[in-house]
Amino acid sequence: GGFANFMLVAVVMGLSAGVQAMCARRKGEGRLNETAVPLNGGLVLAFVVGLPLSIVLISVAQDLFLLLNDDPEVAAAGVPYLEWRLIAMVGVGMNFAFRGYWNGISMSTVYLRTLLVMHVVNIPLNYVLIFGAFGFPELGTTGASIGTVIATYVGVVTYFWLGWRRARVNGFLVRLPRRATMLTILRLSVPASIQQFFFAAGFTAMFWIVGLVGTRELAAANVLINVVLVAILPGLAMGLAAASLVGQALGAGDLVAARRWGWDVVKVAAVIMGALGLPALLAPDLILGVFLTDAETLALARWPLRMTGATIIVDAVGMVLMNAMLGAGAARTVMIASISIQWILFLPLAYLVGPVLGFGLLGIWTCQIGWRGTQAVVFTGLWRRGKRAEIRV
């Protein structure tokens, strides 16, 4: 249900890239009183696109879920979870639009504080609604989704309050963007949304491929993916920083600084990610033992995690330069490169190497690392060649 929701809400998550690129460019141009105007457009699009889409998706949620897993017991728990999560689609789109704004104007601490508020609400609500604590009804997975939906909209209200206090001077809720601005937001956001969708769908496809190998392999892959997604968060954060810094430099007309920011952020991210990768390389059992108690499953995950620790620096390069290109407005190029590498190269090769040729989880994970490495090489070449100054935002 969580992966299905991630795929479906990707349609509105891409608003963050469009809003961030435009807000950063306006700040670099010195047009501070206009930096929140793209945010206004992003909020309108989140509502106009998100509301009807969530209604349609909720109506077909059961059919969509059964495509992923047709086990009756799993569906009984997963379908209501997915339906409730889809109610938050408008809120997710608005939250990502606000994220793009605060990051674009280099005020990411506002984004951080709002996330903390959402988690402070989400975790207790999940506890009481899942288990029926303190007299609340015991709702299981449905309670988990209701708690998350409430926390999402608490985040929306918090963002609006902070925007009203801090961003009115920059145009927040003062006026709607012009038609050209709305079209630019769409031009930047739609490719980013498509890329996010296929990225999430690719992970779901990978789990399906691993499932063809075996149940233990699937359990090991689930743990590996979650560990990796946590480990790469600093790289993602550096990528968001690069997007803002590049956009601001281009707005100021400083092409040299824009190019340099991409490489400088890569260096910082490589140091941080390299340090984080050492425990996975040197002591994988210490990490995996927290999640896995079955000795055979742990053994299956050991070398893939070591390989991840050894190559996570390469992953940092790809993430930072991909986001730097998004900050420059090259969303369409990023979409084409990302989807092509994942779906034309990685997934068919993973299917061939894993289930067909019998190299199992280790073979699939080797392909996964090859995919991320290829992506880093491609984005390095694109950034080195770059035509950032020609992209109007």
PDB file of N, CA, C and O in Angstrom, residues 31 65 67 86 90 119 121 127 136 138 186 188 210 225 233-234 264 281 348 359 363 385-386:
ATOM      1  N   ARG A  31      14.533  39.639  -7.600  1.00  0.00           N
ATOM      2  CA  ARG A  31      13.087  39.935  -7.591  1.00  0.00           C
ATOM      3  C   ARG A  31      12.442  39.262  -6.379  1.00  0.00           C
ATOM      4  O   ARG A  31      11.580  38.395  -6.500  1.00  0.00           O
ATOM      5  N   PHE A  65      -4.716  -2.156  -6.125  1.00  0.00           N
ATOM      6  CA  PHE A  65      -3.989  -2.913  -5.108  1.00  0.00           C
ATOM      7  C   PHE A  65      -3.891  -4.385  -5.494  1.00  0.00           C
ATOM      8  O   PHE A  65      -2.845  -5.019  -5.307  1.00  0.00           O
ATOM      9  N   LEU A  67      -3.659  -5.658  -8.310  1.00  0.00           N
ATOM     10  CA  LEU A  67      -2.636  -5.886  -9.334  1.00  0.00           C
ATOM     11  C   LEU A  67      -1.279  -6.160  -8.697  1.00  0.00           C
ATOM     12  O   LEU A  67      -0.442  -6.875  -9.267  1.00  0.00           O
ATOM     13  N   LEU A  86      -4.757   8.115  -0.066  1.00  0.00           N
ATOM     14  CA  LEU A  86      -5.038   8.898  -1.261  1.00  0.00           C
ATOM     15  C   LEU A  86      -5.862  10.154  -0.949  1.00  0.00           C
ATOM     16  O   LEU A  86      -5.863  11.110  -1.732  1.00  0.00           O
ATOM     17  N   VAL A  90      -3.994  15.956  -2.154  1.00  0.00           N
ATOM     18  CA  VAL A  90      -3.927  17.416  -2.256  1.00  0.00           C
ATOM     19  C   VAL A  90      -2.936  17.970  -1.236  1.00  0.00           C
ATOM     20  O   VAL A  90      -2.115  18.844  -1.549  1.00  0.00           O
ATOM     21  N   HIS A 119       5.625  14.957  12.226  1.00  0.00           N
ATOM     22  CA  HIS A 119       5.992  13.687  12.857  1.00  0.00           C
ATOM     23  C   HIS A 119       5.518  13.620  14.304  1.00  0.00           C
ATOM     24  O   HIS A 119       5.104  12.555  14.785  1.00  0.00           O
ATOM     25  N   VAL A 121       2.882  14.863  15.402  1.00  0.00           N
ATOM     26  CA  VAL A 121       1.463  14.531  15.314  1.00  0.00           C
ATOM     27  C   VAL A 121       1.263  13.088  14.837  1.00  0.00           C
ATOM     28  O   VAL A 121       0.437  12.340  15.376  1.00  0.00           O
ATOM     29  N   TYR A 127       0.065   5.382  16.836  1.00  0.00           N
ATOM     30  CA  TYR A 127       0.068   4.450  17.964  1.00  0.00           C
ATOM     31  C   TYR A 127      -1.350   4.231  18.496  1.00  0.00           C
ATOM     32  O   TYR A 127      -1.800   3.089  18.646  1.00  0.00           O
ATOM     33  N   PHE A 136      -9.261   4.866  22.234  1.00  0.00           N
ATOM     34  CA  PHE A 136      -9.531   5.018  20.806  1.00  0.00           C
ATOM     35  C   PHE A 136      -9.844   3.650  20.186  1.00  0.00           C
ATOM     36  O   PHE A 136      -9.418   2.609  20.712  1.00  0.00           O
ATOM     37  N   GLU A 138      -9.494   0.390  17.868  1.00  0.00           N
ATOM     38  CA  GLU A 138      -8.346  -0.319  17.308  1.00  0.00           C
ATOM     39  C   GLU A 138      -8.584  -0.524  15.813  1.00  0.00           C
ATOM     40  O   GLU A 138      -9.374  -1.370  15.409  1.00  0.00           O
ATOM     41  N   LEU A 186       4.260  24.087 -14.966  1.00  0.00           N
ATOM     42  CA  LEU A 186       3.872  22.798 -15.540  1.00  0.00           C
ATOM     43  C   LEU A 186       5.011  22.190 -16.348  1.00  0.00           C
ATOM     44  O   LEU A 186       5.267  20.978 -16.269  1.00  0.00           O
ATOM     45  N   LEU A 188       8.124  22.444 -15.927  1.00  0.00           N
ATOM     46  CA  LEU A 188       9.157  21.912 -15.041  1.00  0.00           C
ATOM     47  C   LEU A 188       8.644  20.773 -14.169  1.00  0.00           C
ATOM     48  O   LEU A 188       9.385  19.836 -13.851  1.00  0.00           O
ATOM     49  N   VAL A 210      12.689  -9.674  -7.545  1.00  0.00           N
ATOM     50  CA  VAL A 210      13.324 -10.384  -6.425  1.00  0.00           C
ATOM     51  C   VAL A 210      12.393 -11.461  -5.894  1.00  0.00           C
ATOM     52  O   VAL A 210      12.835 -12.564  -5.527  1.00  0.00           O
ATOM     53  N   ILE A 225      16.692  -2.166   0.902  1.00  0.00           N
ATOM     54  CA  ILE A 225      16.151  -0.950   0.303  1.00  0.00           C
ATOM     55  C   ILE A 225      15.887   0.104   1.371  1.00  0.00           C
ATOM     56  O   ILE A 225      16.217   1.290   1.205  1.00  0.00           O
ATOM     57  N   LEU A 233      19.777   9.754   2.334  1.00  0.00           N
ATOM     58  CA  LEU A 233      19.093  11.011   2.649  1.00  0.00           C
ATOM     59  C   LEU A 233      20.033  12.217   2.675  1.00  0.00           C
ATOM     60  O   LEU A 233      19.671  13.288   2.170  1.00  0.00           O
ATOM     61  N   PRO A 234      21.251  12.097   3.243  1.00  0.00           N
ATOM     62  CA  PRO A 234      22.157  13.258   3.168  1.00  0.00           C
ATOM     63  C   PRO A 234      22.497  13.638   1.727  1.00  0.00           C
ATOM     64  O   PRO A 234      22.634  14.828   1.413  1.00  0.00           O
ATOM     65  N   ASP A 264      31.071  21.644  -6.401  1.00  0.00           N
ATOM     66  CA  ASP A 264      31.417  21.813  -4.983  1.00  0.00           C
ATOM     67  C   ASP A 264      30.482  21.016  -4.073  1.00  0.00           C
ATOM     68  O   ASP A 264      30.917  20.418  -3.088  1.00  0.00           O
ATOM     69  N   LEU A 281      30.098  -1.176   4.836  1.00  0.00           N
ATOM     70  CA  LEU A 281      31.179  -1.934   4.221  1.00  0.00           C
ATOM     71  C   LEU A 281      31.899  -2.820   5.229  1.00  0.00           C
ATOM     72  O   LEU A 281      32.201  -3.987   4.957  1.00  0.00           O
ATOM     73  N   PRO A 348      15.346  -4.784 -17.126  1.00  0.00           N
ATOM     74  CA  PRO A 348      15.491  -5.997 -17.942  1.00  0.00           C
ATOM     75  C   PRO A 348      16.736  -6.809 -17.583  1.00  0.00           C
ATOM     76  O   PRO A 348      16.693  -8.048 -17.557  1.00  0.00           O
ATOM     77  N   PHE A 359      21.461 -15.940 -10.751  1.00  0.00           N
ATOM     78  CA  PHE A 359      22.456 -15.301  -9.889  1.00  0.00           C
ATOM     79  C   PHE A 359      21.848 -14.692  -8.630  1.00  0.00           C
ATOM     80  O   PHE A 359      22.559 -14.107  -7.815  1.00  0.00           O
ATOM     81  N   GLY A 363      23.152 -11.005  -7.725  1.00  0.00           N
ATOM     82  CA  GLY A 363      23.200 -10.578  -9.117  1.00  0.00           C
ATOM     83  C   GLY A 363      22.300  -9.381  -9.379  1.00  0.00           C
ATOM     84  O   GLY A 363      22.692  -8.429 -10.072  1.00  0.00           O
ATOM     85  N   ARG A 385      28.782  19.119 -19.867  1.00  0.00           N
ATOM     86  CA  ARG A 385      28.465  19.686 -21.182  1.00  0.00           C
ATOM     87  C   ARG A 385      27.539  20.888 -21.066  1.00  0.00           C
ATOM     88  O   ARG A 385      27.629  21.824 -21.855  1.00  0.00           O
ATOM     89  N   GLY A 386      26.661  20.866 -20.031  1.00  0.00           N
ATOM     90  CA  GLY A 386      25.549  21.730 -19.714  1.00  0.00           C
ATOM     91  C   GLY A 386      25.235  22.916 -20.594  1.00  0.00           C
ATOM     92  O   GLY A 386      26.096  23.586 -21.102  1.00  0.00           O
TER      93      GLY A 386
END
